[in-house]
Amino acid sequence: MKKRILTGIRPTGNLHLGHYFGAGQTWRNIQDEYDFYLEIADVQALTDNFNDPEKVRKNVYEITKDILSIGIDPEKVHLFIQSKIPEIAELTVFYSNLVTVSRLQRNPTVKTEIAQKKQLFGNNGESITYGFLGYPVSQAADITCFSGEFIPVGDDQLPLIEQCREIVRKFNNIYGETLIEPEPILSNTPRIKGLDGNEKMGKSLGNAIYLVDDEDTIKKKIMGALTDTNKIKKDDPANPDICMVYYYHKLVNDNNSLETICSECKQGKRGCVQCKKELIEKMNKFLDPIREKRKYYDENPEEVNKILDNGTRKAKEEAEKTIKEVKKAMKIDY
Ligand code: TRP
């Protein structure tokens, strides 16, 4: 029997290269080998976007089309919407007894997100809701609801999976062996830097290249990317290791070209403008097949709905099995 994979994504914006190289590419490469559930985590997105439901709704469809456009095959992967599986919300309530508030506050991912919010909104965390603080519990429900054994994610998600493992152990300890402890799967490039050289590419950081960016946008973004600031003139030698243009060349270019680019750059035989132009061309070549698939789904929205309906039906069947076992273990199977 195929092993079970579960992963999820918050529908708060389009997929960017960080998502693609951090996780999406892995999803596509392993879809044949596993029984794969892919959740559009709209309930999780609402934990910090509860006042903007339009944004979440719109992005459910945007993200679904992005996922399909990178070659995720809906015949192999069950794509479903979190809010249509009420069993996940039930599990969240049950698991909330198994985790302390201080443990949630110490979760590194939650901690970073809270720090970012404080920076953005400049208060002392008073806007942090119960729902937001508890989203790792809901994510543990996502994972265990579908008996996810392996979780392919970017490395920012590792603390959330660890939190899930703790909940599973505690549950099994108290109520008897019921849930599966999941393991993360990381890609070779679990974290992608931003155009500005920031360690992380992110929407809120404004440094992302999106899979839906058109040629003009790609040109503008790459032309503005950070290069070695010590290089002033075209024929100054430079250090490719601190240049974002070289960094993205490494993602979308072949090894032969990379060697040439690297040595020319170090010897001062390559101007940044020329190098950026070459990257723009390669990046567009990389994005073209994705754009083509995307166009198909943009033109056939009823197909997207059908894919989500089918995936959600399958997910619901699975969730009903799990909730039965969980309630039995907890002696609430009246
Ligand atoms: N937290 C993930 C994100 O920020 C989304 C997510 C929801 C998820 N449920 C999941 C990831 C379950 C892995 C497993 O995009």
Coordinates of C-alpha atoms and ligand atoms in Angstrom, one line a residue:
M1 CA 0.0 0.0 0.0
K2 CA 1.2 3.5 -0.7
K3 CA 2.3 5.6 2.2
R4 CA 0.2 8.6 3.1
I5 CA 1.3 12.1 2.6
L6 CA -0.5 15.2 3.9
T7 CA 0.5 18.8 3.4
G8 CA -1.3 22.1 3.4
I9 CA -1.0 25.7 2.3
R10 CA -2.6 28.9 3.5
P11 CA -4.5 30.7 0.8
T12 CA -3.3 34.2 1.5
G13 CA -1.5 35.0 -1.8
N14 CA -0.1 33.4 -4.9
L15 CA 2.7 30.8 -4.9
H16 CA 6.2 32.3 -5.3
L17 CA 9.6 30.7 -6.0
G18 CA 10.1 30.1 -2.3
H19 CA 7.0 27.9 -2.2
Y20 CA 8.0 26.2 -5.5
F21 CA 11.6 25.3 -4.6
G22 CA 10.9 24.9 -0.9
A23 CA 8.0 22.4 -1.3
G24 CA 6.0 22.6 -4.5
Q25 CA 8.6 20.9 -6.7
T26 CA 8.9 18.1 -4.1
W27 CA 5.1 17.7 -4.1
R28 CA 5.2 17.2 -7.9
N29 CA 8.1 14.8 -7.8
I30 CA 6.6 12.5 -5.2
Q31 CA 3.0 12.5 -6.3
D32 CA 3.3 9.1 -8.0
E33 CA 4.7 7.3 -5.0
Y34 CA 2.3 8.3 -2.3
D35 CA -1.3 8.6 -1.4
F36 CA -1.3 12.4 -1.3
Y37 CA -3.7 14.8 0.4
L38 CA -3.2 18.5 -0.2
E39 CA -5.2 20.9 1.9
I40 CA -6.1 24.4 1.1
A41 CA -6.0 25.7 4.6
D42 CA -8.6 28.4 4.5
V43 CA -9.5 28.0 8.2
Q44 CA -5.8 28.5 9.1
A45 CA -5.6 31.5 6.8
L46 CA -8.6 33.0 8.6
T47 CA -6.8 32.9 12.0
D48 CA -4.9 36.0 11.0
N49 CA -7.1 37.2 8.2
F50 CA -10.5 36.9 9.9
N51 CA -11.3 40.5 9.0
D52 CA -10.7 39.9 5.3
P53 CA -12.8 36.9 4.2
E54 CA -12.8 38.1 0.5
K55 CA -9.0 37.8 0.4
V56 CA -9.1 34.2 1.7
R57 CA -11.9 33.2 -0.6
K58 CA -10.2 34.6 -3.7
N59 CA -6.9 33.0 -2.8
V60 CA -8.4 29.5 -2.4
Y61 CA -8.9 29.6 -6.1
E62 CA -5.6 31.4 -6.9
I63 CA -3.6 28.9 -4.9
T64 CA -5.5 25.9 -6.3
K65 CA -4.7 27.1 -9.9
D66 CA -1.1 27.8 -8.9
I67 CA -0.8 24.2 -7.6
L68 CA -2.3 22.7 -10.7
S69 CA -0.1 24.8 -12.9
I70 CA 3.1 23.4 -11.4
G71 CA 2.0 20.0 -12.5
I72 CA 0.3 18.6 -9.5
D73 CA -2.0 15.9 -11.0
P74 CA -5.5 16.0 -9.6
E75 CA -5.9 12.3 -10.5
K76 CA -3.1 11.5 -8.1
V77 CA -3.4 14.2 -5.4
H78 CA -6.6 14.9 -3.4
L79 CA -6.9 18.7 -3.3
F80 CA -9.4 19.8 -0.7
I81 CA -10.7 22.8 1.2
Q82 CA -10.1 22.7 5.0
S83 CA -13.4 24.4 6.0
K84 CA -15.4 21.7 4.2
I85 CA -14.1 19.0 6.6
P86 CA -15.7 19.8 10.0
E87 CA -13.9 16.8 11.5
I88 CA -10.7 18.8 11.5
A89 CA -12.4 21.4 13.7
E90 CA -13.6 18.7 16.1
L91 CA -10.1 17.2 16.4
T92 CA -8.8 20.7 17.1
V93 CA -11.1 21.0 20.1
F94 CA -10.1 17.6 21.4
Y95 CA -6.3 18.2 21.0
S96 CA -6.5 21.7 22.6
N97 CA -6.5 19.9 26.0
L98 CA -3.2 18.3 25.2
V99 CA -1.1 21.4 24.7
T100 CA -0.3 24.2 27.2
V101 CA -0.5 27.9 26.3
S102 CA 3.1 28.4 27.2
R103 CA 4.2 25.6 24.9
L104 CA 2.3 27.4 22.0
Q105 CA 3.9 30.7 22.9
R106 CA 7.3 29.0 22.7
N107 CA 6.7 27.5 19.3
P108 CA 9.5 29.2 17.2
T109 CA 7.3 29.6 14.1
V110 CA 4.4 31.2 16.1
K111 CA 6.9 33.3 18.0
T112 CA 8.4 34.7 14.8
E113 CA 5.0 35.4 13.4
I114 CA 3.9 37.2 16.6
A115 CA 7.1 39.3 16.5
Q116 CA 6.3 40.2 12.9
K117 CA 2.8 41.3 13.8
K118 CA 4.1 43.4 16.7
Q119 CA 6.4 45.1 14.2
L120 CA 3.6 45.7 11.8
F121 CA 1.0 46.8 14.2
G122 CA 3.2 48.2 16.9
N123 CA 1.3 46.9 19.9
N124 CA 2.2 44.6 22.7
G125 CA 0.7 41.5 21.2
E126 CA -2.8 42.4 22.3
S127 CA -4.1 41.6 18.9
I128 CA -2.9 38.0 19.1
T129 CA -6.1 36.0 19.2
Y130 CA -6.8 32.6 20.8
G131 CA -7.4 31.2 17.4
F132 CA -4.0 32.4 16.0
L133 CA -2.0 31.2 19.0
G134 CA -3.7 27.8 18.6
Y135 CA -3.2 27.3 14.9
P136 CA -0.5 24.7 15.5
V137 CA -3.2 22.6 17.2
S138 CA -5.4 22.9 14.2
Q139 CA -2.5 22.0 12.0
A140 CA -2.0 18.9 14.1
A141 CA -5.6 18.1 13.4
D142 CA -5.0 18.6 9.7
I143 CA -2.2 16.1 9.7
T144 CA -3.7 13.4 11.9
C145 CA -7.2 13.6 10.4
F146 CA -5.7 12.1 7.3
S147 CA -3.1 9.9 9.1
G148 CA -0.3 11.8 7.4
E149 CA 2.9 9.8 7.8
F150 CA 5.1 12.2 5.8
I151 CA 4.7 16.0 5.5
P152 CA 6.6 17.7 2.6
V153 CA 7.2 21.3 3.7
G154 CA 9.6 24.2 3.8
D155 CA 11.8 24.4 6.9
D156 CA 9.7 27.1 8.5
Q157 CA 7.1 24.4 9.2
L158 CA 9.3 22.1 11.2
P159 CA 8.3 23.5 14.6
L160 CA 4.7 22.9 13.7
I161 CA 5.3 19.3 12.8
E162 CA 7.3 18.8 16.1
Q163 CA 4.3 20.3 17.9
C164 CA 2.0 17.8 16.1
R165 CA 4.3 14.9 17.1
E166 CA 4.0 15.9 20.8
I167 CA 0.3 16.0 20.6
V168 CA 0.2 12.6 18.9
R169 CA 2.4 11.1 21.6
K170 CA 0.3 12.6 24.4
F171 CA -2.9 11.5 22.8
N172 CA -1.7 7.9 22.3
N173 CA -0.3 7.9 25.8
I174 CA -3.6 8.8 27.4
Y175 CA -6.2 7.3 25.1
G176 CA -4.3 4.4 23.6
E177 CA -2.3 3.9 20.3
T178 CA -4.6 5.7 17.8
L179 CA -2.7 8.4 15.9
I180 CA 0.4 8.3 13.6
E181 CA 3.4 10.4 14.4
P182 CA 4.3 12.3 11.2
E183 CA 7.7 13.0 9.8
P184 CA 8.7 16.0 7.7
I185 CA 10.2 15.8 4.2
L186 CA 12.4 18.7 3.2
S187 CA 13.5 19.6 -0.3
N188 CA 17.2 20.2 -1.1
T189 CA 16.4 23.9 -1.1
P190 CA 14.1 24.3 1.9
R191 CA 14.4 28.0 2.1
I192 CA 14.8 30.5 -0.8
K193 CA 16.2 34.0 -0.4
G194 CA 14.4 37.1 -1.5
L195 CA 15.3 39.6 -4.3
D196 CA 16.7 41.9 -1.7
G197 CA 19.0 39.3 -0.2
N198 CA 16.8 38.6 2.8
E199 CA 17.1 35.0 4.1
K200 CA 13.4 34.4 3.3
M201 CA 11.3 35.1 0.2
G202 CA 7.9 36.3 1.5
K203 CA 4.8 38.1 0.5
S204 CA 4.9 40.5 3.5
L205 CA 8.6 41.2 2.8
G206 CA 7.8 42.4 -0.7
N207 CA 10.8 40.5 -2.2
A208 CA 9.1 37.6 -4.0
I209 CA 9.0 36.4 -7.6
Y210 CA 5.5 34.9 -8.2
L211 CA 4.7 32.0 -10.6
V212 CA 2.0 34.3 -12.1
D213 CA 4.3 37.2 -12.7
D214 CA 4.3 38.2 -16.4
E215 CA 7.4 39.0 -18.5
D216 CA 7.3 42.7 -17.7
T217 CA 7.1 42.1 -14.0
I218 CA 10.0 39.6 -14.1
K219 CA 12.1 42.0 -16.0
K220 CA 11.5 44.8 -13.4
K221 CA 12.1 42.6 -10.4
I222 CA 15.3 41.0 -11.7
M223 CA 16.7 44.4 -12.9
G224 CA 16.2 45.6 -9.3
A225 CA 17.7 42.5 -7.6
L226 CA 20.6 42.9 -5.1
T227 CA 24.1 42.3 -6.6
D228 CA 27.6 42.6 -5.0
T229 CA 27.5 46.2 -3.9
N230 CA 31.3 46.4 -4.1
K231 CA 31.1 46.1 -7.8
I232 CA 30.8 49.6 -9.3
K233 CA 32.0 49.3 -12.9
K234 CA 31.0 46.8 -15.4
D235 CA 34.5 45.1 -15.4
D236 CA 35.1 45.1 -11.7
P237 CA 35.5 41.6 -10.4
A238 CA 32.7 40.5 -8.0
N239 CA 31.6 37.8 -5.6
P240 CA 28.8 35.8 -7.0
D241 CA 28.1 34.2 -3.6
I242 CA 26.6 37.5 -2.3
C243 CA 24.7 38.2 -5.5
M244 CA 21.0 37.4 -5.8
V245 CA 21.2 37.3 -9.6
Y246 CA 23.7 34.5 -9.4
Y247 CA 21.6 32.9 -6.6
Y248 CA 18.5 32.7 -9.0
H249 CA 20.7 31.6 -11.9
K250 CA 21.5 28.6 -9.7
L251 CA 17.8 27.7 -9.5
V252 CA 16.9 28.0 -13.1
N253 CA 20.1 27.5 -15.1
D254 CA 22.2 24.4 -16.1
N255 CA 25.6 23.6 -14.5
N256 CA 27.7 24.4 -17.5
S257 CA 26.3 27.9 -17.8
L258 CA 26.7 28.4 -14.1
E259 CA 30.4 27.7 -14.2
T260 CA 30.8 30.2 -17.0
I261 CA 28.8 32.9 -15.1
C262 CA 30.6 32.3 -11.9
S263 CA 34.1 32.5 -13.4
E264 CA 33.3 35.4 -15.6
C265 CA 31.9 37.3 -12.7
K266 CA 34.9 36.6 -10.5
Q267 CA 37.2 37.8 -13.2
G268 CA 35.3 41.0 -14.0
K269 CA 34.4 39.7 -17.5
R270 CA 30.7 40.0 -17.0
G271 CA 28.6 43.1 -16.4
C272 CA 25.6 42.9 -14.1
V273 CA 23.1 44.2 -16.7
Q274 CA 24.1 41.4 -19.2
C275 CA 23.9 38.9 -16.4
K276 CA 20.4 40.1 -15.3
K277 CA 19.2 40.0 -18.9
E278 CA 20.3 36.4 -19.2
L279 CA 18.5 35.5 -16.0
I280 CA 15.3 37.2 -17.2
E281 CA 15.4 35.0 -20.2
K282 CA 16.0 31.8 -18.2
M283 CA 13.4 32.7 -15.6
N284 CA 10.8 33.3 -18.3
K285 CA 11.7 29.9 -19.9
F286 CA 11.3 28.3 -16.6
L287 CA 7.9 30.0 -16.0
D288 CA 6.4 29.5 -19.5
P289 CA 5.1 26.0 -19.1
I290 CA 3.6 27.0 -15.7
R291 CA 2.0 30.0 -17.3
E292 CA 0.5 27.8 -20.0
K293 CA -1.1 25.4 -17.6
R294 CA -2.3 28.3 -15.5
K295 CA -4.0 29.8 -18.5
Y296 CA -5.9 26.6 -19.1
Y297 CA -7.3 26.6 -15.6
D298 CA -8.1 30.4 -15.7
E299 CA -10.2 29.7 -18.8
N300 CA -11.9 26.6 -17.3
P301 CA -13.0 27.6 -13.8
E302 CA -15.6 24.8 -13.7
E303 CA -12.8 22.3 -14.0
V304 CA -11.1 23.8 -10.9
N305 CA -14.3 23.5 -9.0
K306 CA -14.7 19.9 -10.0
I307 CA -11.2 19.1 -8.9
L308 CA -11.8 20.6 -5.5
D309 CA -15.2 18.8 -5.1
N310 CA -13.7 15.4 -5.9
G311 CA -10.7 15.9 -3.6
T312 CA -12.9 17.2 -0.8
R313 CA -15.3 14.2 -1.1
K314 CA -12.3 11.8 -0.8
A315 CA -11.0 13.8 2.2
K316 CA -14.3 13.7 3.9
E317 CA -14.5 9.9 3.7
E318 CA -11.1 9.7 5.3
A319 CA -11.9 12.2 8.0
E320 CA -15.1 10.3 9.0
K321 CA -13.0 7.2 9.6
T322 CA -10.5 9.0 11.7
I323 CA -13.0 10.8 13.9
K324 CA -14.8 7.5 14.7
E325 CA -11.5 6.0 15.9
V326 CA -10.6 9.1 17.9
K327 CA -14.0 9.3 19.6
K328 CA -13.9 5.6 20.4
A329 CA -10.4 6.0 22.0
M330 CA -11.7 9.0 24.0
K331 CA -14.8 7.1 25.1
I332 CA -17.1 9.7 23.5
D333 CA -18.5 7.3 20.9
Y334 CA -22.1 7.4 22.3
Ligands
TRP1 N1 1.1 26.2 7.9 C1 1.1 26.0 6.5 C2 1.4 27.4 5.8 O1 1.7 28.3 6.5 C3 -0.1 25.5 6.0 C4 -0.6 24.2 6.5 C5 -1.8 24.0 7.0 C6 0.1 22.9 6.6 N2 -2.0 22.7 7.4 C7 -0.9 22.0 7.2 C8 1.3 22.4 6.2 C9 -0.5 20.7 7.4 C10 1.7 21.1 6.5 C11 0.8 20.2 7.1 O2 1.4 27.5 4.6

